[in-house]
Coordinates of C-alpha atoms in Angstrom, one line a residue:
Chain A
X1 CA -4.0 -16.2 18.9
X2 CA -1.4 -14.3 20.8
X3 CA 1.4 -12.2 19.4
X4 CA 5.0 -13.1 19.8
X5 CA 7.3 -11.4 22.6
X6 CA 10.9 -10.0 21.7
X7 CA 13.3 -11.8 24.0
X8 CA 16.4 -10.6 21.9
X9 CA 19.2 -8.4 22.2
X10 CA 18.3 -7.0 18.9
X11 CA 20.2 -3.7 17.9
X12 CA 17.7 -0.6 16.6
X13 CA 20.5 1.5 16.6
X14 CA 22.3 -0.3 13.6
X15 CA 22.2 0.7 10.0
X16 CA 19.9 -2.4 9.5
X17 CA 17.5 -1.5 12.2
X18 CA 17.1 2.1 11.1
X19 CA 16.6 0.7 7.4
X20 CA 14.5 -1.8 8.8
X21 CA 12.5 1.3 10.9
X22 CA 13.0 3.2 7.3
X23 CA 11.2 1.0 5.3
X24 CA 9.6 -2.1 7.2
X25 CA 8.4 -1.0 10.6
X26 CA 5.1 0.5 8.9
X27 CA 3.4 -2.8 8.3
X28 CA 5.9 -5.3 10.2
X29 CA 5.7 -3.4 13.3
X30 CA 8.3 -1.9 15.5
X31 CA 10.3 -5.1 16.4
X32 CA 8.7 -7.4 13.7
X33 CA 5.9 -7.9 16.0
X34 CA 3.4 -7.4 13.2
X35 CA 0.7 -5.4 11.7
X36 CA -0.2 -5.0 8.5
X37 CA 2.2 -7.5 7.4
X38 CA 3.0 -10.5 9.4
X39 CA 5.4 -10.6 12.4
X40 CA 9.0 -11.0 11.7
X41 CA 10.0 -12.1 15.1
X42 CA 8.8 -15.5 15.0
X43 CA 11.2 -18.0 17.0
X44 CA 9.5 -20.5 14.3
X45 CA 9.5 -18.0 11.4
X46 CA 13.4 -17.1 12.0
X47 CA 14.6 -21.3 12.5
X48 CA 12.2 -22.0 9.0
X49 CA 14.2 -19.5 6.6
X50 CA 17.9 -18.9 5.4
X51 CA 19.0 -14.8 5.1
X52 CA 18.7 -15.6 1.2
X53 CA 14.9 -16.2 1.4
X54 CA 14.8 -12.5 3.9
X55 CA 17.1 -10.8 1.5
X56 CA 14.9 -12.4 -1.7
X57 CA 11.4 -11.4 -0.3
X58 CA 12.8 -7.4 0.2
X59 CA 13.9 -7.4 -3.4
X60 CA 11.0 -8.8 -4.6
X61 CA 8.2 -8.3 -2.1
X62 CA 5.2 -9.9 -2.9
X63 CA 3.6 -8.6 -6.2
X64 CA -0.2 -7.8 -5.7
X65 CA 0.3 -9.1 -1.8
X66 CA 0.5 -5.2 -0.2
X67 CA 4.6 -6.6 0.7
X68 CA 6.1 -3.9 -2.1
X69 CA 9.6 -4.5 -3.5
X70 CA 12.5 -2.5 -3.0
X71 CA 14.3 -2.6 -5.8
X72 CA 16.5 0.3 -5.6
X73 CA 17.9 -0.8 -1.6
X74 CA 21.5 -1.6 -2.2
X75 CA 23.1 -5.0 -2.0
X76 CA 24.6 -3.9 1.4
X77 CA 21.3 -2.4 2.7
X78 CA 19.2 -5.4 1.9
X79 CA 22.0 -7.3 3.5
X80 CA 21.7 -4.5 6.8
X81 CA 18.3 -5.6 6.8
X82 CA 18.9 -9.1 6.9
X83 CA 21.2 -9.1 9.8
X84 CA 18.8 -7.2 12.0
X85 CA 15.9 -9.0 11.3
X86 CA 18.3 -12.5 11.9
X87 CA 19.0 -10.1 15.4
X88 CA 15.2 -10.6 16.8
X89 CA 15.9 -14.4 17.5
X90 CA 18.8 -15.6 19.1
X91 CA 19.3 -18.8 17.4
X92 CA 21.9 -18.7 13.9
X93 CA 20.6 -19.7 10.6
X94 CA 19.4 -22.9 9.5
X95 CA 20.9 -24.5 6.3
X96 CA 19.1 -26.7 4.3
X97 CA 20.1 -28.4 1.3
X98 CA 19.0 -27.4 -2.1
X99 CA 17.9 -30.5 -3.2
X100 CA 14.8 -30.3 -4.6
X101 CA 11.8 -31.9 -2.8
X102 CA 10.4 -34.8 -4.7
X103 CA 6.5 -35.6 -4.4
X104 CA 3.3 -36.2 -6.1
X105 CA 1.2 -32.6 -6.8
X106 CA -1.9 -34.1 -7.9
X107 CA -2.0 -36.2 -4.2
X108 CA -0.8 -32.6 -3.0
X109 CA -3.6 -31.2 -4.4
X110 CA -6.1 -32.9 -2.2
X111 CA -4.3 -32.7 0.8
X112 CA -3.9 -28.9 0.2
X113 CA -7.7 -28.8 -0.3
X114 CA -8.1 -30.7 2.7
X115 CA -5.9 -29.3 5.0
X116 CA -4.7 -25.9 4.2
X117 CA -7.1 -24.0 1.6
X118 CA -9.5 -22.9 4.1
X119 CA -6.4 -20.2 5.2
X120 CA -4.5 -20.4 2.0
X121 CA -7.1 -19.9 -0.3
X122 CA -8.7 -22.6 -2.4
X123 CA -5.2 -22.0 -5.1
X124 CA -3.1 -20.6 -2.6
X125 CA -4.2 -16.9 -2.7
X126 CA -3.8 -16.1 1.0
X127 CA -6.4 -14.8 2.9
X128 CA -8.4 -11.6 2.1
X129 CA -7.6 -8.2 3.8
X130 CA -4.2 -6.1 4.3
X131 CA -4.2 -6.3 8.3
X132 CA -4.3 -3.0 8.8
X133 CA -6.4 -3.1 12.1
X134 CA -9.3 -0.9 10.2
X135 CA -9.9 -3.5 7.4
X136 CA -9.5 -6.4 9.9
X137 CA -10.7 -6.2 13.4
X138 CA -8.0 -6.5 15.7
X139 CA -9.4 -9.7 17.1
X140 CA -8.6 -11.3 14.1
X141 CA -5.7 -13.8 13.9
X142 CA -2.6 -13.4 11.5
X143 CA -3.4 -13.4 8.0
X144 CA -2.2 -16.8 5.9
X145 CA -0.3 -15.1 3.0
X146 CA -0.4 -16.2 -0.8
X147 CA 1.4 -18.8 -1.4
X148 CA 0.8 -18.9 -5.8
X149 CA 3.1 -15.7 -5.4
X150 CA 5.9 -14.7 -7.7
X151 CA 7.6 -13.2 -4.7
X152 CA 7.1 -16.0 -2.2
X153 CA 7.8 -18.8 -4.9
X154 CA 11.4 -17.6 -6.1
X155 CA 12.1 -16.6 -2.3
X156 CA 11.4 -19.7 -0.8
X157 CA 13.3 -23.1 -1.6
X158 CA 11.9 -26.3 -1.7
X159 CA 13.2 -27.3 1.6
X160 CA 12.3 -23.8 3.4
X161 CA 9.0 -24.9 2.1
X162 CA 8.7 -28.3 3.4
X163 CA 10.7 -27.1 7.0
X164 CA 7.9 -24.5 7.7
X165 CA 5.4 -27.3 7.2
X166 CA 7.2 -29.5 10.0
X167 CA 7.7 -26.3 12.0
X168 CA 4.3 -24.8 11.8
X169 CA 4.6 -20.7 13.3
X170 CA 4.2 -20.7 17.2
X171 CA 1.9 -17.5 18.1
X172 CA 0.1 -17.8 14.7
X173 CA -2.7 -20.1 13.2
X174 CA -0.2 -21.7 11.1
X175 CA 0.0 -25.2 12.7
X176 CA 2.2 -28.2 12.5
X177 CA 1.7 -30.2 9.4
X178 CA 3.0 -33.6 11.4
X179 CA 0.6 -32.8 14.4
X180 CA -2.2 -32.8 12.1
X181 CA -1.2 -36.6 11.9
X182 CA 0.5 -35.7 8.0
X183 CA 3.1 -38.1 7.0
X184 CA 6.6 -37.0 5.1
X185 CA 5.3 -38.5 2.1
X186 CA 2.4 -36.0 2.7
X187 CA 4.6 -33.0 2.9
X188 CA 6.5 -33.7 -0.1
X189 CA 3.2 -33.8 -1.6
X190 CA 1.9 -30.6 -0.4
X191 CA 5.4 -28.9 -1.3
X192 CA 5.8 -30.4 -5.0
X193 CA 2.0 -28.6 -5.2
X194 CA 3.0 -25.7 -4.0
X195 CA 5.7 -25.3 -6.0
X196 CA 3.6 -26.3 -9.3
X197 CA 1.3 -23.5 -8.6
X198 CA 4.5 -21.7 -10.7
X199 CA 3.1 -22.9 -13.8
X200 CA 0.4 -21.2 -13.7
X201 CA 1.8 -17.6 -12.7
X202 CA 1.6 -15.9 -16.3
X203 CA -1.8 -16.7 -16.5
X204 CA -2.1 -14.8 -12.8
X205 CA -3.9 -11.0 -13.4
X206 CA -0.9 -9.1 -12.8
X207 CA -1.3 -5.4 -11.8
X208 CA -1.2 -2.9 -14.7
X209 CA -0.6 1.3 -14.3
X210 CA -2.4 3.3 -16.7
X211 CA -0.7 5.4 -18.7
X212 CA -2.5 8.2 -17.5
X213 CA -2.8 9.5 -14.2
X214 CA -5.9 11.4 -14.4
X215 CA -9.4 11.4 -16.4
X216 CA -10.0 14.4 -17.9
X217 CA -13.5 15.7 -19.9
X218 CA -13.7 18.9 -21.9
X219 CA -16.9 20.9 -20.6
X220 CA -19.0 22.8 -23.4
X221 CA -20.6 24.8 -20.5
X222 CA -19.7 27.4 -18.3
X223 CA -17.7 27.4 -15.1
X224 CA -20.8 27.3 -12.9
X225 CA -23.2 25.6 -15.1
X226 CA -20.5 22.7 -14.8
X227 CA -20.3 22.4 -11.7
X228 CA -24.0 22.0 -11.3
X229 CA -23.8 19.3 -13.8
X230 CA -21.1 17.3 -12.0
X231 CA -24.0 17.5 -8.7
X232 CA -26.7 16.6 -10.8
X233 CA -24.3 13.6 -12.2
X234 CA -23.3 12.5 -8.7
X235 CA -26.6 12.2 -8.2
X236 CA -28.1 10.5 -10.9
X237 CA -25.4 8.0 -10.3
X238 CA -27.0 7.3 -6.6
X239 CA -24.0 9.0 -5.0
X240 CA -23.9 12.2 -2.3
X241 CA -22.0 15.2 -2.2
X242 CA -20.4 15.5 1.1
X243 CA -18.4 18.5 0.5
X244 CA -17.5 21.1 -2.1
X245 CA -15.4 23.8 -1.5
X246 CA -12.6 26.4 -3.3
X247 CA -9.5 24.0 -4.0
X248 CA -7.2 24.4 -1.2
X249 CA -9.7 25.8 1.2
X250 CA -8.3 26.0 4.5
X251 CA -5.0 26.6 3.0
X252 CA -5.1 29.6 0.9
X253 CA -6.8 32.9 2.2
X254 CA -10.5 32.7 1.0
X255 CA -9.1 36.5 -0.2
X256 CA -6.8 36.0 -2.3
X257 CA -9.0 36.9 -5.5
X258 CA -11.3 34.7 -8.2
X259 CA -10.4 31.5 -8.4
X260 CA -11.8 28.5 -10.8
X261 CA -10.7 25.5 -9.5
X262 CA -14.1 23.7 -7.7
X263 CA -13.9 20.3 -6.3
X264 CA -16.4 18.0 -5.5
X265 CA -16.6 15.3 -2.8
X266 CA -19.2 12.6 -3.1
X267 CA -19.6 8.8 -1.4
X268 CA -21.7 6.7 -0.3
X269 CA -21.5 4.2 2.1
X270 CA -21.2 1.3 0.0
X271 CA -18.3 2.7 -1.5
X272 CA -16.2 4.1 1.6
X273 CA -17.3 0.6 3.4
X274 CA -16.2 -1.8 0.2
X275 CA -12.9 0.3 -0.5
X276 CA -11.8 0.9 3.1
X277 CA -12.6 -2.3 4.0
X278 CA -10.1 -4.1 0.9
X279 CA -7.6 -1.5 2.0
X280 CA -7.6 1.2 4.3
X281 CA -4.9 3.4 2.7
X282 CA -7.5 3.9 -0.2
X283 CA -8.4 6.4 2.0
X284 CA -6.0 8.5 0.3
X285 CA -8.3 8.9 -2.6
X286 CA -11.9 8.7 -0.9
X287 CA -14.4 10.2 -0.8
X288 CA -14.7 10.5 -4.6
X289 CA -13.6 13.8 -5.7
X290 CA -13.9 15.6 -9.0
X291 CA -12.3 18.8 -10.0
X292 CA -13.8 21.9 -12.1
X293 CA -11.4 24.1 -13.5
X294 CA -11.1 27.0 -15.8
X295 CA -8.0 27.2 -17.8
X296 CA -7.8 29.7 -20.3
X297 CA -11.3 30.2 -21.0
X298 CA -11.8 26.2 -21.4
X299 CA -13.6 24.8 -18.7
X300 CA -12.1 20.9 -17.9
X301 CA -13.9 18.3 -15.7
X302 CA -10.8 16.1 -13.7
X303 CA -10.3 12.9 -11.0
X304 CA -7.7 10.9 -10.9
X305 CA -7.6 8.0 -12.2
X306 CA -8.7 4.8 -10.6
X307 CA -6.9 2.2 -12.7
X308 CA -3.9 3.4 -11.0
X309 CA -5.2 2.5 -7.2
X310 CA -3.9 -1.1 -7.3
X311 CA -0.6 -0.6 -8.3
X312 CA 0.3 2.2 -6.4
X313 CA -0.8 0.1 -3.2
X314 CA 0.6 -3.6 -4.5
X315 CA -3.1 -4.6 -3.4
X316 CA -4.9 -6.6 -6.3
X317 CA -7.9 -7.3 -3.7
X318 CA -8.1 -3.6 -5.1
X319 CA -8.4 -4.1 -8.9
X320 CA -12.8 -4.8 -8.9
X321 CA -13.2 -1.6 -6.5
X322 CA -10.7 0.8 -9.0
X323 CA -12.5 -1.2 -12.2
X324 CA -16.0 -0.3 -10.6
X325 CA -15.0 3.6 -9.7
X326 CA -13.4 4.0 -13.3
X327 CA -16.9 3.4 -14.4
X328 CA -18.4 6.1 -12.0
X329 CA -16.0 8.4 -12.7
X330 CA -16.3 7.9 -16.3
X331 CA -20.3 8.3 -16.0
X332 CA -20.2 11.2 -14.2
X333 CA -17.6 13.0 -16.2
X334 CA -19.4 12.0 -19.3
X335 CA -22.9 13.1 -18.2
X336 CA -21.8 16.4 -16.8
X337 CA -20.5 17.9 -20.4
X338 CA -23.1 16.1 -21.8
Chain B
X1 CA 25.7 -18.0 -1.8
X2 CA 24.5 -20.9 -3.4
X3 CA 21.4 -20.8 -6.1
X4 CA 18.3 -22.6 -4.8
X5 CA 16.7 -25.4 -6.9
X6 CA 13.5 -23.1 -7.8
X7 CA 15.9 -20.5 -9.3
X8 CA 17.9 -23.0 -11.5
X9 CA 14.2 -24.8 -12.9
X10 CA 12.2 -21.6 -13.2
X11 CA 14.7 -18.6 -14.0
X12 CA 13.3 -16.9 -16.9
X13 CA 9.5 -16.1 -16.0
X14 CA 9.5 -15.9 -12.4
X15 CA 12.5 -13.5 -13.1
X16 CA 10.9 -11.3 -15.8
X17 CA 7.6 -11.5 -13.6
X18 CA 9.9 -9.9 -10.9
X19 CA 11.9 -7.7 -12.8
X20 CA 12.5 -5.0 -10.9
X21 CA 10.9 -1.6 -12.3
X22 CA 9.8 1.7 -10.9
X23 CA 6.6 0.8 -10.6
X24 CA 6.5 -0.4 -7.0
X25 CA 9.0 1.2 -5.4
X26 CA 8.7 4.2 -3.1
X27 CA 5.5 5.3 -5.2
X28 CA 4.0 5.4 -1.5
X29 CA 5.0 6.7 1.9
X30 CA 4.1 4.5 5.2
X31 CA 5.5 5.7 8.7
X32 CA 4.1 3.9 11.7
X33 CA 4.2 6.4 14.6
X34 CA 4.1 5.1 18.6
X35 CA 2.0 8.2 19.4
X36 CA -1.5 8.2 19.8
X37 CA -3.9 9.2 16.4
X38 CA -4.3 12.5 18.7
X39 CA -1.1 13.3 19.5
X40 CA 0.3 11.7 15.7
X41 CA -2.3 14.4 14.5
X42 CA -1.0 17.1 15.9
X43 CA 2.7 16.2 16.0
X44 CA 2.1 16.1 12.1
X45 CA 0.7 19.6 11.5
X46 CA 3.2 21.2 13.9
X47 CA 5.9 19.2 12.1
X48 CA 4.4 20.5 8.7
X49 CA 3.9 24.2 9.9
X50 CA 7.7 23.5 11.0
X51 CA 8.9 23.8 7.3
X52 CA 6.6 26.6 6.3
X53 CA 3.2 24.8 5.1
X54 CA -0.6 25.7 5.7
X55 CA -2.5 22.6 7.0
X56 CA -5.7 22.1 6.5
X57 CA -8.0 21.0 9.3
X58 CA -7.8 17.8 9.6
X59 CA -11.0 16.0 8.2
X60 CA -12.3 13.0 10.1
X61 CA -13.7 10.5 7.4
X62 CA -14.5 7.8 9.7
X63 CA -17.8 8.6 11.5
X64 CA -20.2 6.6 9.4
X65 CA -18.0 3.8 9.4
X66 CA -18.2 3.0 12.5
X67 CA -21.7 2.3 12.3
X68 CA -21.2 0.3 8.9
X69 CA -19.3 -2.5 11.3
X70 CA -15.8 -1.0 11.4
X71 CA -13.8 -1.8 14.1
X72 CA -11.5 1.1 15.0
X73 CA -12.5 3.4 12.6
X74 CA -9.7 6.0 13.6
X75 CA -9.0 7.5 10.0
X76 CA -8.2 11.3 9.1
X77 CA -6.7 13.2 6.3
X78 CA -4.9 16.7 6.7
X79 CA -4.0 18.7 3.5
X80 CA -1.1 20.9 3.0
X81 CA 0.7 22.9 1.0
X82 CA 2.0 26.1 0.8
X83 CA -0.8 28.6 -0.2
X84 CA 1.0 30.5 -3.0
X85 CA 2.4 27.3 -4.5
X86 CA -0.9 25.5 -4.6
X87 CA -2.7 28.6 -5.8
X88 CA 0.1 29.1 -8.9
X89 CA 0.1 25.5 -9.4
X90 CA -3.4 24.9 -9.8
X91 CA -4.1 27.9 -12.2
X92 CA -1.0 27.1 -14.4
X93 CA -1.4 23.2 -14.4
X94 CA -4.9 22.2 -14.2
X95 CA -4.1 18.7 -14.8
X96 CA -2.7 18.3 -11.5
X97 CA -5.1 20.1 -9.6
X98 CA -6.8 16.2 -8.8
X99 CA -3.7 15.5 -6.6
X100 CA -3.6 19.1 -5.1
X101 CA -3.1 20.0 -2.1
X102 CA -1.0 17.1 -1.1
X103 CA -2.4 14.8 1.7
X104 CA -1.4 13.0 4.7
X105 CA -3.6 10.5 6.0
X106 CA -3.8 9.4 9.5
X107 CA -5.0 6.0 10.8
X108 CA -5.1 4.8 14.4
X109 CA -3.3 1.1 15.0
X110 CA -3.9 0.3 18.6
X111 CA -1.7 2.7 20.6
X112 CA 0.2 3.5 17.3
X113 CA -0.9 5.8 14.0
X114 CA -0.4 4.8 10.9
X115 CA 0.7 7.4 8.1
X116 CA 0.2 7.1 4.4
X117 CA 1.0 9.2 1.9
X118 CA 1.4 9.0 -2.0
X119 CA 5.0 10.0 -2.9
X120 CA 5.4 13.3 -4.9
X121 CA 7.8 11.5 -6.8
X122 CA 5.5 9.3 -8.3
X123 CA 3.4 12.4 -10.1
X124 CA 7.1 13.4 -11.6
X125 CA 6.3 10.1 -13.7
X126 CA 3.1 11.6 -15.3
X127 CA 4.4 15.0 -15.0
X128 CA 7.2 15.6 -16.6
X129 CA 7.8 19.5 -16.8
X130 CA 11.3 20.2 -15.1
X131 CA 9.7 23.1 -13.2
X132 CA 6.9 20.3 -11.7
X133 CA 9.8 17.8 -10.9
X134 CA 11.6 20.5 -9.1
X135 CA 8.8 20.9 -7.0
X136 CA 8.1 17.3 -6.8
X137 CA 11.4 16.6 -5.6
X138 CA 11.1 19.3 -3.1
X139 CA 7.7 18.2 -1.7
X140 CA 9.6 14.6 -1.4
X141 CA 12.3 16.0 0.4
X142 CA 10.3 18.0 3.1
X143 CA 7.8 15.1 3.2
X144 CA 10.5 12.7 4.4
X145 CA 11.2 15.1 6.8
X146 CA 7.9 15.5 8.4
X147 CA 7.4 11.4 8.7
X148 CA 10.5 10.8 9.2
X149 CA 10.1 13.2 12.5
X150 CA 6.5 12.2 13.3
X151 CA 7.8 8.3 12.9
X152 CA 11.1 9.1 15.9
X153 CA 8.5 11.3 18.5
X154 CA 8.3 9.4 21.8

């Protein structure tokens, strides 16, 4: 599937297209062509939703999508925003009515099954991945977003909901629902399901911080000795060092007296290939690596800790991988003061 | 403007669901830079060295990924920090010394680079002694810089 073109006059040079360069353009792509997150500049995208629904999704982003929220944009830079995202398409905004769409979820169901879950997600969880070219080959069309998403469900209005189905997104694989020979009646089915999948949001895993930031063991042994447990631990746990080194090698002068502060870096593949490959920017905290450090005579075994992966990148396709390197970590740290 | 029917039926837990907190926002950095991942590497450490930091060589993480069935596999991370800082910072705070030196990592999107980087702000939430969130907020401040400069390079 082909990407959209910009044909607008839109205006970078705003104050809404530097916020938008500020805090959007990462994932959305200069222009709103796309990228990590899905294009912006959709001709279809643009005629489907009011500036309430943009404005909405910003403040609330997606919650466990990757989209984050901005909560602390002002009313007037949200608004900024707004505008220059409305200025990638030339045409003004709809209005719809906010009559509520009446149909039957349980029919909805089925269709939805039928007709949308192979994208969507079996209960509207979007499709797996983050987009980010390294996680998704380029090849790879546009990915269908959640749609059981506290973000997307108090953004989105019943009829913005049921216009996107008629409208379908040009450029992506989101079709027609009419051309796929779907009735009205249909539609209103599909959207009063859609918009039942609310009911079932508190029950949804939502993503928890820890209160603590790192994981931290007390080491009976010596500086050295310790250390040589931790390799002997990353080991026994099927894991490979792939570096170890001074902390801050490379950046302070190997000369600059005794220091005790020793990290390790271990991996294997299975573990760079499953976490890259949920989300690349996990690559902030891999390869695995474990500190030893002597602080006043006390020698301390320290990561940081995993549980706090999935919030900080909004990705709950994240939560198993952080659960599951917890665990290492904890192993490790355990058997190496053991 | 007008209240859609969704907010009127479902205010109360969709709202507190989405109650804005500081847990999301700006705990992380992301810059999307129109230079190549060569050029966005080296733009980034002489933007860096700019304010006065040591970089690390960058370290290329990618190399048996490609062979695990990544497409574009283009992913490096570059540490920084200014050696005196890091060095006092580590011996006086071992706590922190998992998140030290800072890092920067690098991935290649196409013709574009990617930057991601956790905000030092965010540690100012686990770490709450005021000489730490001094130099949080300074490492924020200079860290905006160096995107925000990598992100505008033609």
């Amino acid at each position: 599937m082909g990407r959209p073109e910009v044909t607008s006059d839109r205006d970078e040079g705003s104050e809404g297209g530097r916020l938008y360069a500020l805090h959007c353009s990462a994932c959305h792509g200069n222009y709103g062509l796309g990228g990590v997150g899905i294009p912006l500049a959709l001709d279809d995208f643009l005629e489907s939703v009011t500036d309430r629904y943009i404005a909405l999704t910003i403040r609330f982003g997606r919650p466990g999508r990757v989209m984050p929220p901005f909560p602390r944009l002002t009313g007037h830079e949200v608004l900024a925003i707004t505008k220059y995202i409305r200025s990638l398409h030339w045409a003004d905004e709809p209005q719809f009515s906010s009559e509520p769409v009446v149909g039957d979820p349980v029919a909805g169901r089925g269709l939805f099954a039928a007709f949308c879950a192979q994208c969507h997600g079996a209960n509207g969880e979007g499709g797996q991945g983050t987009g980010v070219s390294f996680s998704r080959p380029r090849f790879k069309s546009i990915l269908a977003p959640a749609l059981n998403n506290a973000g997307f469900l108090a953004s989105a209005s019943d009829q913005i909901i049921k216009h996107s189905l008629i409208q379908g997104r040009e450029g992506t694989p989101m079709r027609s629902v009419p051309a796929l020979g779907l009735s009205e009646q249909d539609i209103n089915d599909l959207v009063s399901y859609i918009r039942s999948f609310q009911n079932q949001l508190t029950k949804q895993v939502i993503i928890k911080r820890p209160a603590d930031a790192v994981l931290l063991q007390q080491s009976p042994y010596s500086y050295q000795q310790t250390i040589e447990n931790v390799k002997k631990a990353v080991a026994d746990s099927d894991y490979s060092v792939v570096r170890e080194q001074l902390l801050g090698e490379g950046i302070i002068d190997p000369d600059e007296g005794e220091r005790k502060q020793y990290v390790i870096y271990f991996a294997n593949l299975e573990m760079l290939s499953d976490g890259l490959g949920r989300d690349p920017r996990i690559g902030l905290f891999l390869p695995g690596k474990i500190v030893i450090a002597e602080y006043e005579g006390v020698v301390k075994v320290l990561t940081s800790n995993p549980k706090q992966y999935a919030a900080l990148f909004n990705n709950m396709a994240l939560n198993d991988f952080a659960e599951a390197l917890y665990r290492t970590y904890r192993t490790i740290l355990q058997a190496a003061v053991l | 403007m007008k209240i859609c029917a969704c907010l009127r039926k479902w205010p109360v837990i969709i709202l507190m669901l989405l109650a804005p907190s500081a847990l999301w926002a700006g705990d992380l950095l992301m810059v999307r830079s129109q230079l190549s991942f060569s050029d966005t590497q080296s733009k980034i450490e002489e933007e860096i060295n700019a304010l006065g930091y040591f970089t690390s060589t960058p370290r290329r993480v990618d190399i048996d990924l490609v062979s695990a069935g990544f497409s574009n596999g283009t992913y490096s991370v570059i540490a920084y920090g200014k050696p005196d800082k890091i060095k006092a910072l580590a011996e006086n705070y071992p706590e922190l010394t998992p998140f030290l030196p800072p890092q920067i990592v690098i991935f290649g999107e196409r013709k574009e680079s990617l930057l991601v980087a956790m905000s030092p702000l965010y540690l100012a939430e686990f770490f709450t002694q005021p000489e730490l969130i001094e130099t949080f907020k300074l490492w924020n401040r200079d860290l905006q810089i160096i995107l925000e400069n990598v992100r505008d390079a033609r």
